[in-house]
XYZ file of C-alpha atoms in Angstrom:
668
model
C -36.445 -43.630 89.570
C -39.759 -44.431 91.485
C -42.936 -43.907 89.531
C -45.512 -41.781 91.359
C -49.103 -43.205 90.365
C -52.329 -41.550 89.942
C -55.713 -43.261 90.288
C -56.111 -45.975 87.748
C -52.617 -45.866 86.461
C -50.416 -49.276 86.311
C -46.930 -49.988 86.506
C -44.890 -53.265 85.914
C -43.157 -55.061 88.761
C -39.506 -55.704 88.173
C -39.572 -58.335 90.999
C -41.757 -60.838 92.593
C -40.565 -60.469 96.293
C -41.704 -57.024 97.455
C -42.930 -54.909 100.303
C -45.874 -52.733 100.373
C -45.455 -49.873 102.746
C -48.451 -47.802 103.953
C -48.011 -44.542 105.778
C -50.875 -42.433 107.350
C -51.371 -39.768 109.789
C -53.606 -41.807 112.013
C -53.418 -45.579 112.814
C -55.076 -47.712 110.286
C -55.600 -51.425 109.550
C -53.925 -52.899 106.636
C -54.894 -56.184 104.919
C -55.045 -57.812 101.604
C -57.464 -60.188 99.761
C -56.597 -63.011 97.223
C -58.810 -63.081 94.313
C -59.379 -65.436 91.285
C -59.121 -64.227 87.578
C -62.557 -62.972 87.824
C -61.632 -60.732 90.768
C -63.762 -62.817 93.154
C -62.440 -63.722 96.772
C -63.452 -67.333 97.481
C -63.858 -67.077 101.287
C -62.448 -65.640 104.692
C -59.219 -67.903 104.091
C -58.270 -65.669 101.008
C -58.103 -62.621 103.274
C -55.035 -61.516 105.293
C -55.896 -59.292 108.176
C -55.003 -58.696 111.795
C -56.714 -61.870 113.086
C -55.262 -64.046 110.354
C -52.167 -62.096 109.253
C -50.324 -64.914 107.238
C -51.331 -66.497 103.967
C -49.224 -68.251 101.430
C -47.289 -65.414 99.795
C -48.327 -62.564 102.005
C -48.059 -61.371 105.563
C -49.736 -58.363 107.166
C -49.517 -56.621 110.365
C -51.341 -57.812 113.558
C -52.489 -54.562 114.723
C -53.493 -50.978 113.818
C -50.471 -48.751 113.202
C -49.548 -45.452 111.525
C -47.025 -47.341 109.365
C -47.291 -50.747 107.929
C -45.019 -53.030 105.803
C -46.764 -56.011 104.014
C -44.492 -58.716 103.001
C -45.606 -60.186 99.486
C -43.830 -63.168 97.588
C -45.798 -63.370 94.305
C -44.179 -66.843 93.554
C -45.588 -68.325 96.615
C -49.092 -67.313 96.055
C -51.539 -70.110 95.054
C -51.899 -70.772 91.122
C -55.561 -69.561 91.258
C -54.670 -66.240 92.567
C -54.646 -63.619 89.864
C -55.138 -60.582 91.919
C -54.022 -59.183 95.203
C -55.973 -56.094 96.581
C -54.402 -54.147 99.484
C -56.831 -52.428 101.684
C -56.630 -50.053 104.559
C -59.323 -49.153 106.802
C -59.896 -46.868 110.068
C -60.188 -48.737 113.286
C -63.215 -48.052 115.456
C -61.180 -46.385 118.137
C -62.737 -43.983 120.678
C -61.708 -40.514 119.753
C -60.067 -41.755 116.564
C -61.028 -40.324 113.147
C -64.147 -42.064 111.571
C -63.389 -40.977 107.894
C -60.120 -40.429 105.787
C -61.459 -36.990 104.936
C -60.702 -35.920 108.501
C -56.664 -36.903 108.240
C -54.186 -36.272 105.588
C -54.259 -38.483 102.561
C -52.525 -41.812 103.243
C -49.938 -43.278 100.989
C -48.919 -46.592 99.727
C -45.688 -47.564 98.029
C -44.119 -50.619 96.569
C -40.589 -51.412 97.367
C -37.982 -54.210 96.993
C -36.585 -55.789 99.911
C -33.713 -53.304 100.265
C -36.126 -50.360 100.565
C -35.653 -49.176 97.088
C -39.189 -47.675 95.980
C -40.792 -49.094 92.808
C -43.869 -47.048 92.578
C -46.018 -45.001 94.895
C -49.452 -43.778 95.185
C -51.137 -40.995 97.354
C -54.801 -41.700 98.054
C -55.820 -38.036 97.612
C -59.515 -37.054 97.465
C -61.096 -39.223 100.036
C -63.700 -37.739 102.334
C -66.419 -39.952 103.981
C -64.745 -43.408 103.118
C -63.597 -45.316 106.110
C -62.148 -48.227 104.226
C -60.565 -48.159 100.819
C -58.636 -50.339 98.148
C -55.245 -48.655 97.946
C -53.254 -50.804 95.404
C -53.915 -53.952 93.208
C -51.255 -56.495 92.079
C -52.629 -58.292 89.108
C -51.218 -61.032 86.851
C -51.319 -60.350 83.144
C -49.759 -62.612 80.455
C -47.616 -64.401 83.206
C -46.147 -61.019 84.541
C -47.205 -59.088 87.612
C -48.233 -55.569 87.484
C -49.382 -53.011 90.040
C -52.483 -50.635 89.731
C -53.176 -47.517 91.826
C -57.095 -48.109 92.755
C -58.047 -45.769 95.517
C -61.712 -47.207 95.717
C -63.179 -45.902 99.010
C -66.301 -47.149 100.940
C -68.126 -44.785 103.340
C -69.859 -47.979 104.706
C -66.510 -49.341 105.862
C -65.027 -52.952 105.764
C -68.335 -54.661 105.254
C -69.079 -52.805 101.950
C -65.448 -53.282 100.770
C -65.572 -57.142 101.576
C -68.889 -57.628 99.820
C -67.895 -55.617 96.793
C -64.985 -58.153 96.392
C -67.491 -60.988 96.331
C -66.789 -62.311 99.806
C -69.650 -64.380 101.134
C -70.480 -63.553 104.781
C -68.701 -60.210 104.506
C -70.260 -58.650 107.580
C -69.040 -61.562 109.769
C -65.496 -61.087 108.609
C -65.445 -57.459 109.198
C -66.758 -57.879 112.706
C -63.936 -60.478 113.453
C -61.504 -58.137 111.810
C -62.663 -55.187 114.182
C -62.362 -57.414 117.199
C -58.800 -58.561 116.491
C -58.117 -54.805 115.818
C -59.626 -53.714 119.229
C -57.523 -56.377 121.079
C -54.282 -54.970 119.559
C -55.040 -51.153 119.904
C -52.985 -51.089 123.206
C -50.031 -51.719 121.090
C -50.905 -49.675 118.070
C -48.170 -47.450 116.665
C -49.278 -43.770 116.594
C -48.925 -41.438 113.760
C -46.001 -39.032 113.685
C -46.602 -35.580 115.291
C -48.326 -32.992 113.212
C -47.522 -29.204 113.605
C -50.816 -28.742 115.360
C -49.787 -31.475 117.946
C -46.614 -29.883 118.449
C -48.266 -26.571 119.111
C -50.780 -28.051 121.338
C -48.137 -29.664 123.490
C -46.110 -26.527 123.702
C -49.058 -24.637 124.764
C -49.702 -27.246 127.440
C -46.260 -26.939 128.513
C -46.401 -23.125 128.870
C -49.567 -23.487 130.791
C -47.640 -25.747 133.396
C -49.688 -28.888 132.531
C -48.129 -32.167 132.088
C -48.060 -32.906 128.333
C -49.128 -36.481 128.788
C -52.436 -35.445 130.268
C -53.097 -32.181 128.339
C -51.776 -33.031 124.771
C -51.201 -36.778 124.687
C -47.437 -36.687 125.106
C -45.614 -39.734 124.150
C -43.659 -39.411 127.405
C -46.470 -39.938 129.775
C -44.924 -40.846 133.053
C -47.764 -43.353 133.906
C -46.576 -46.821 133.411
C -47.857 -48.195 129.971
C -49.388 -51.634 129.532
C -46.539 -54.279 130.312
C -47.188 -55.810 126.930
C -46.339 -52.358 125.315
C -42.556 -53.596 125.129
C -42.862 -56.512 122.929
C -40.779 -59.680 123.419
C -39.394 -60.272 120.290
C -41.002 -58.880 117.190
C -40.055 -56.999 114.129
C -41.202 -56.028 110.589
C -39.044 -56.840 107.725
C -36.531 -53.843 108.125
C -34.809 -53.473 105.006
C -31.259 -51.710 104.699
C -29.853 -50.243 107.855
C -26.867 -48.438 106.032
C -25.493 -45.587 107.961
C -25.562 -42.330 106.029
C -22.506 -40.254 105.342
C -20.770 -38.888 108.180
C -17.021 -39.016 108.850
C -14.445 -37.351 110.362
C -13.457 -37.698 114.330
C -15.878 -35.793 116.579
C -18.058 -33.717 116.425
C -18.915 -35.439 113.069
C -20.928 -38.462 113.342
C -22.280 -41.321 111.311
C -25.833 -42.068 110.997
C -27.617 -45.265 111.606
C -30.649 -44.888 109.353
C -33.411 -47.253 110.696
C -36.198 -47.679 108.256
C -39.623 -48.008 109.184
C -39.783 -46.121 112.336
C -42.623 -44.225 113.658
C -42.331 -41.690 116.561
C -45.214 -42.158 118.906
C -47.277 -39.173 119.640
C -50.185 -39.748 121.874
C -51.256 -41.588 124.989
C -48.701 -43.718 126.898
C -45.314 -44.625 125.419
C -45.787 -47.717 122.920
C -42.302 -49.238 122.504
C -43.771 -52.095 120.172
C -41.867 -52.120 116.976
C -44.552 -51.840 114.222
C -44.807 -55.379 113.098
C -43.090 -57.479 115.651
C -44.890 -60.815 116.116
C -46.729 -61.374 119.297
C -45.518 -64.890 121.177
C -49.075 -65.107 122.673
C -52.653 -63.376 122.088
C -52.561 -59.818 123.167
C -54.011 -59.115 126.640
C -56.692 -56.639 126.661
C -57.222 -55.780 130.383
C -54.214 -53.789 131.896
C -54.843 -55.725 135.219
C -54.469 -59.128 133.865
C -51.527 -57.963 131.736
C -49.447 -57.003 134.746
C -50.499 -60.219 136.527
C -49.480 -62.433 133.722
C -46.407 -60.313 132.486
C -45.175 -60.300 128.969
C -44.705 -63.606 127.120
C -41.336 -65.141 127.226
C -38.987 -63.893 124.327
C -38.427 -66.095 121.512
C -35.427 -66.095 119.071
C -36.429 -65.430 115.446
C -39.880 -64.157 116.478
C -40.104 -61.585 113.499
C -41.330 -61.615 110.077
C -39.108 -62.875 107.265
C -38.829 -65.592 104.842
C -35.948 -67.360 106.609
C -34.325 -67.528 110.075
C -31.564 -65.427 108.906
C -34.019 -62.564 107.926
C -36.195 -63.204 111.015
C -33.215 -62.757 113.408
C -31.939 -59.679 111.485
C -35.406 -58.105 111.800
C -35.652 -58.881 115.595
C -32.221 -57.401 116.268
C -33.199 -54.141 114.415
C -36.682 -54.117 116.235
C -34.705 -54.462 119.569
C -32.533 -51.662 118.592
C -35.624 -49.517 117.807
C -37.412 -50.460 120.980
C -34.274 -49.540 122.961
C -34.144 -46.200 121.048
C -37.858 -45.480 121.999
C -37.685 -46.417 125.763
C -34.504 -44.309 126.256
C -36.135 -41.279 124.400
C -39.210 -41.674 126.573
C -37.182 -41.674 129.845
C -34.922 -38.719 128.750
C -37.975 -36.806 127.818
C -39.664 -37.466 131.179
C -36.656 -36.285 133.071
C -36.314 -33.224 130.922
C -40.101 -32.475 131.702
C -39.393 -32.980 135.272
C -36.639 -30.731 135.487
C -38.501 -27.985 133.464
C -41.597 -28.206 135.720
C -39.482 -28.021 138.758
C -37.645 -24.921 137.361
C -40.983 -23.334 136.428
C -42.503 -23.982 140.071
C -39.163 -22.339 141.450
C -39.416 -19.435 139.303
C -43.066 -18.898 140.427
C -41.751 -19.296 144.171
C -39.044 -16.534 143.707
C -41.266 -14.308 141.740
C -43.759 -13.867 144.699
C -42.187 -11.636 147.549
C -44.503 -13.151 149.878
C -43.166 -16.770 149.365
C -39.747 -16.035 148.486
C -38.232 -16.038 152.096
C -39.366 -17.718 155.245
C -40.829 -21.174 155.892
C -43.237 -20.797 153.039
C -40.803 -20.520 150.556
C -38.664 -23.453 151.946
C -41.862 -25.569 151.753
C -42.618 -24.662 148.230
C -39.084 -25.493 147.151
C -38.820 -28.799 148.929
C -42.342 -29.605 147.368
C -41.100 -28.949 143.784
C -37.952 -31.038 144.467
C -39.998 -33.751 145.634
C -42.344 -33.801 142.791
C -39.420 -33.699 140.363
C -37.851 -36.666 142.266
C -41.122 -38.674 142.120
C -41.389 -38.080 138.335
C -37.865 -39.155 137.729
C -38.390 -42.208 139.779
C -41.526 -42.995 137.886
C -39.685 -42.595 134.718
C -36.744 -44.740 135.878
C -38.883 -47.681 137.158
C -40.741 -47.864 133.640
C -37.111 -47.819 132.044
C -35.871 -50.629 134.388
C -38.824 -52.667 133.428
C -38.464 -52.196 129.684
C -34.664 -52.828 129.961
C -35.244 -56.001 131.830
C -37.502 -57.122 129.097
C -34.988 -56.260 126.485
C -32.229 -57.809 128.221
C -34.186 -61.062 128.620
C -34.741 -61.124 124.846
C -31.173 -60.359 124.050
C -29.994 -63.240 126.266
C -32.336 -65.467 124.113
C -31.301 -63.986 120.847
C -27.704 -63.861 121.204
C -27.009 -67.558 121.401
C -29.244 -68.259 118.536
C -27.425 -65.912 116.019
C -25.598 -67.477 113.020
C -21.905 -66.731 112.593
C -21.983 -63.520 110.482
C -24.314 -62.071 113.342
C -22.441 -63.679 116.299
C -19.614 -62.432 118.573
C -16.461 -64.317 118.182
C -16.927 -65.910 121.468
C -20.262 -67.419 120.388
C -19.966 -71.115 120.407
C -21.694 -71.116 116.954
C -18.319 -70.480 115.383
C -16.998 -73.845 116.625
C -19.611 -75.493 114.193
C -18.729 -73.218 111.191
C -19.087 -74.313 107.783
C -18.419 -72.252 104.666
C -21.819 -71.025 103.534
C -23.393 -71.731 100.130
C -25.014 -68.308 100.145
C -24.285 -64.828 101.736
C -26.203 -63.917 104.803
C -28.379 -60.604 104.733
C -25.931 -58.885 106.911
C -22.708 -59.032 109.097
C -21.962 -57.956 112.522
C -19.589 -54.977 112.932
C -19.722 -54.505 116.606
C -21.992 -53.820 119.387
C -24.280 -50.595 120.278
C -25.422 -49.246 123.578
C -26.610 -46.115 125.238
C -25.440 -44.799 128.609
C -28.671 -45.705 130.387
C -28.773 -49.253 128.863
C -25.376 -50.770 130.099
C -24.673 -53.527 130.101
C -27.397 -54.295 127.461
C -25.708 -54.158 123.972
C -27.512 -54.510 120.659
C -25.574 -56.096 117.732
C -24.668 -53.615 114.968
C -25.667 -55.501 111.812
C -24.934 -53.898 108.425
C -26.663 -55.175 105.376
C -24.601 -56.926 102.619
C -23.286 -56.323 100.131
C -21.616 -53.347 101.805
C -22.879 -49.974 100.395
C -20.039 -48.011 102.107
C -16.383 -48.624 102.740
C -15.072 -48.993 106.544
C -12.571 -46.693 108.154
C -10.836 -48.123 111.213
C -9.703 -44.869 113.017
C -6.228 -45.668 114.320
C -5.975 -42.258 116.190
C -6.868 -41.220 119.683
C -10.432 -40.612 120.184
C -12.247 -38.380 122.610
C -12.967 -41.495 124.887
C -9.473 -42.876 124.603
C -8.293 -44.032 128.133
C -4.525 -44.005 127.640
C -4.071 -47.691 127.792
C -1.714 -47.541 124.901
C 1.919 -46.009 125.173
C 2.377 -45.107 121.608
C 0.864 -44.646 118.204
C 2.406 -47.878 117.074
C 0.298 -49.790 119.502
C -2.875 -48.306 118.443
C -1.976 -48.839 114.594
C -1.174 -52.473 115.320
C -4.561 -53.004 117.097
C -6.396 -51.005 114.380
C -4.893 -53.460 111.650
C -5.659 -56.421 113.874
C -9.343 -55.129 113.991
C -9.402 -54.605 110.294
C -8.058 -58.350 109.874
C -10.865 -59.575 112.108
C -13.471 -57.680 110.094
C -11.938 -59.050 106.837
C -12.043 -62.665 108.196
C -15.687 -62.134 109.201
C -16.525 -61.101 105.825
C -14.588 -64.004 104.219
C -16.509 -66.302 106.425
C -19.866 -64.892 105.492
C -19.454 -65.665 101.707
C -19.545 -68.775 99.639
C -16.160 -69.991 98.194
C -14.605 -67.972 95.456
C -17.258 -65.122 95.855
C -15.282 -62.755 98.145
C -11.506 -62.010 97.844
C -9.224 -59.972 99.989
C -6.325 -57.608 98.737
C -3.878 -55.868 101.077
C -1.882 -52.664 100.691
C 0.739 -52.400 103.398
C 3.203 -49.607 101.853
C 5.913 -49.834 104.309
C 5.640 -53.738 104.855
C 5.612 -53.364 108.515
C 2.378 -55.103 109.448
C 3.523 -58.833 108.859
C 2.529 -59.797 112.398
C -1.003 -58.318 112.406
C -1.643 -59.899 108.919
C -0.316 -63.275 109.932
C -3.936 -64.781 110.298
C -4.497 -63.855 106.558
C -1.113 -64.659 105.032
C -0.443 -67.780 107.283
C -3.900 -69.562 106.050
C -3.441 -68.423 102.439
C -6.857 -66.860 102.072
C -5.441 -63.638 100.626
C -5.783 -63.252 96.808
C -2.084 -62.428 96.775
C 0.792 -61.212 98.979
C 0.506 -57.901 100.574
C 1.430 -55.135 98.197
C 4.406 -52.814 99.556
C 6.220 -49.961 98.037
C 5.106 -47.441 95.413
C 5.126 -49.934 92.874
C 3.115 -52.475 94.867
C 0.536 -49.857 95.570
C 0.143 -48.687 91.991
C -0.341 -52.220 90.691
C -3.153 -53.178 93.140
C -4.956 -49.732 92.663
C -4.526 -49.840 88.869
C -5.913 -53.521 88.915
C -8.836 -52.675 91.056
C -9.624 -49.421 89.186
C -9.497 -51.300 85.603
C -11.990 -53.915 87.094
C -14.449 -51.227 88.202
C -14.339 -49.555 84.745
C -14.755 -52.803 82.886
C -17.765 -53.874 85.118
C -19.482 -50.582 84.880
C -19.283 -50.296 81.210
C -20.563 -54.126 80.871
C -23.533 -53.280 83.250
C -24.382 -49.776 81.775
C -24.111 -51.321 78.381
C -26.423 -54.413 79.183
C -23.777 -56.894 78.277
C -22.301 -58.385 81.317
C -21.249 -61.421 79.297
C -18.871 -59.243 77.284
C -16.283 -59.068 80.125
C -12.882 -60.203 79.221
C -12.289 -63.915 79.789
C -10.494 -64.736 83.151
C -11.634 -61.384 84.693
C -12.137 -62.109 88.396
C -15.868 -60.949 89.137
C -15.855 -61.872 92.751
C -16.394 -59.298 95.401
C -13.032 -57.658 96.555
C -12.203 -56.085 99.746
C -9.016 -53.939 99.851
C -7.449 -53.562 103.130
C -5.116 -50.229 103.023
C -2.757 -50.026 106.202
C -1.540 -46.785 107.555
C -3.280 -44.445 104.835
C -2.043 -42.044 103.509
C 1.555 -43.380 103.874
C 3.106 -44.396 100.565
C 0.325 -42.753 98.322
C 0.989 -40.107 95.926
C -1.604 -37.879 94.403
C -2.430 -40.310 91.471
C -2.869 -43.164 94.163
C -5.113 -40.973 96.404
C -7.141 -40.217 93.474
C -7.581 -43.734 92.592
C -8.620 -44.586 96.202
C -11.299 -41.969 96.088
C -12.521 -43.378 92.974
C -12.717 -46.902 94.366
C -14.498 -45.445 97.470
C -17.227 -43.742 95.336
C -17.678 -46.318 92.517
C -16.524 -49.654 93.887
C -19.302 -50.587 96.167
C -21.857 -50.672 93.153
C -19.692 -53.081 91.082
C -18.234 -55.333 94.100
C -15.086 -53.426 95.330
C -14.969 -52.452 99.003
C -12.528 -50.502 101.002
C -11.331 -51.177 104.563
C -9.083 -48.281 105.483
C -6.805 -48.157 108.464
C -5.685 -44.292 109.082
C -5.269 -41.767 111.518
C -6.971 -38.626 110.521
C -4.153 -36.332 111.868
C -1.744 -38.183 109.561
C -3.699 -37.005 106.529
C -3.848 -33.297 107.688
C -1.457 -32.449 105.004
C -3.760 -33.076 102.289
C -6.305 -30.610 103.994
C -9.899 -30.568 102.462
C -8.866 -32.718 99.418
C -9.663 -36.094 101.525
C -12.740 -34.731 103.313
C -15.058 -36.400 100.409
C -13.202 -39.735 101.170
C -13.758 -39.583 105.003
C -17.530 -38.781 104.544
C -18.082 -41.773 102.029
C -16.527 -44.358 104.560
C -18.294 -45.427 107.860
C -15.864 -44.698 110.866
C -15.118 -47.522 113.388
C -13.245 -46.843 116.488
C -10.904 -49.153 118.563
C -12.380 -48.247 121.758
C -16.021 -47.651 122.850
C -16.814 -44.227 121.202
C -20.240 -42.472 121.054
C -19.699 -41.380 117.387
C -22.646 -42.998 115.934
C -26.144 -41.115 115.693
C -29.644 -42.390 114.574
C -31.497 -39.560 112.951
C -34.685 -41.239 114.116
C -34.600 -39.765 117.693
C -30.989 -38.401 117.755
C -29.399 -40.541 119.993
C -25.650 -40.839 120.263
C -24.801 -44.359 120.409
C -21.528 -45.883 121.899
C -20.034 -48.278 119.205
C -17.682 -51.224 120.509
C -15.802 -53.454 118.146
C -16.283 -57.118 118.288
C -12.728 -58.637 118.868
C -11.528 -62.246 119.141
C -10.976 -63.153 122.783
C -7.496 -63.270 123.939
C -5.856 -66.821 123.518
C -8.793 -67.990 121.271
C -7.970 -69.916 118.149
C -11.348 -69.417 116.567
C -9.990 -66.864 113.946
C -7.306 -69.359 112.896
C -9.807 -72.276 112.712
C -12.402 -70.202 110.525
C -9.865 -68.893 108.173
C -8.315 -72.426 107.666
C -11.773 -73.729 106.881
C -12.244 -70.928 104.335
C -8.809 -71.962 102.879
C -9.506 -75.573 102.779
C -12.854 -75.061 101.088
C -11.120 -73.079 98.401
C -8.381 -75.677 97.890
C -11.125 -78.412 97.356
C -12.963 -76.265 94.978
C -9.741 -75.969 92.581
């Protein structure tokens, strides 16, 4: 459980690669100072700030934002550094708050790279202060700890930096303010407060445009062309979908961490810490003349190219969600304003009939069309930039992130360590076609997968019977299993198959023919019981060893590599005991390296009633054809999922699995 600190309290750090997350009601500047064992900062080169965001072992945001993620690698800090102070300050923005007492208390949290919070601290009690040292990471007897500081300075950054012993503190404070001023056009506004919502609602009732009356995020005026970034990202952690399950109307959720919904001024689509490929352009006129900088693959924060590309892809996902949300809101506003104007025309008997009424109705429709056209123009511009970025990023993706038709697979080699994530398919929205965003899910998988072999709401009738659907579903499962095998080092990932009826030989041929399976597919009641019994025992033993703090006490010869269990045509061939074991593996398996890949039609399991509902909810549902069953809780879009299948006639799957099998043979 995460520790909630109070001022002055310290807490040990269990790991040295961490993130520090800052959240505030208003945009703030985040930075860090690196001090020696006496707490003195030697110079400006020991301060990470928006003008110089990267130092050895630490990286901060380049702009003011309501949310920040600071990437910290304590092992990479210089040996002379014994203390890292995390500071936040209010930017000198026109109309913005000048003291922390005017806004809700900010919060700082230390998390692992997977987003698990270690400790948090809410900076309560601030008043006249405009800069504050929030947290302090310090080295004590070779180990690192965190301390909640909360030391504020009414005189701002200059006083804070001076107190840290920094020479020429005022000069550095001015440089930081200048860097922030250049990036304010791309700052991420705070989440909406109840007051903001009430004010926008009142403006809407009064018939005013919310973008002018209450700072709506869906202002129809075109924002700065630099507002849609060209390839930036913060170190997004896990993107694991939340429980969702059965076929429509139920939906899975793609939980995107670190997202902040804009609330004021023109829409800012910039992902909170996406890197800028060129210095920000301050004047809007010069920005529109020069255009955005060309996109660059891997232009995101991260410790490796693998991590940078992962963060960049999820930054593109969030940017697409933002721009579509802005467009849809603008269209809704245009429709509601037109309806209100028409209601006013109809409510007045003098203008209800005749030429006056016709003119008023035509004017209302014209204004609605103008607003929609303006919104569409902004959307088209943003989609064009995201499409340009996608065209650069897709060819640069590593095999685990790439489509099967990507040439990177032709140079595939068995990796020495697993990647951060694996691609399960593509995501898109109706307005964004043909732009598609890779659906990357972090490894190791935290949820099992369910390939739905039934007929979905978007099924177009291309398959004549359910047998063809089942065959395609198992083929999809085999290709996902191959992708997972290819993503892991030799002997770190195994695949088991349960085919109760023994009728899937042709679909399983790529796995059985290359010899990458841990054993022949299990069939019949006895085969189902043997595989489930072995995996259940493995889960029990590993859990007991982990909970008892004795991982070395596992029985000799126990295979501790991660296991993927493919179950074909579930629940055919499963008795009550087998169903119970499968539910147990779905719940407890992922934590100790056992993962499920179920091929099933929900209608076939209808006889079990609600007994299997927890199982469906624990799995991520994937479909055979494009289907809009995935929902992100951030803006509530229903995303259309498309599987990534091997192109017809391609030999890439066979080649990749052959390489995996050859590497295993050499390892023996």
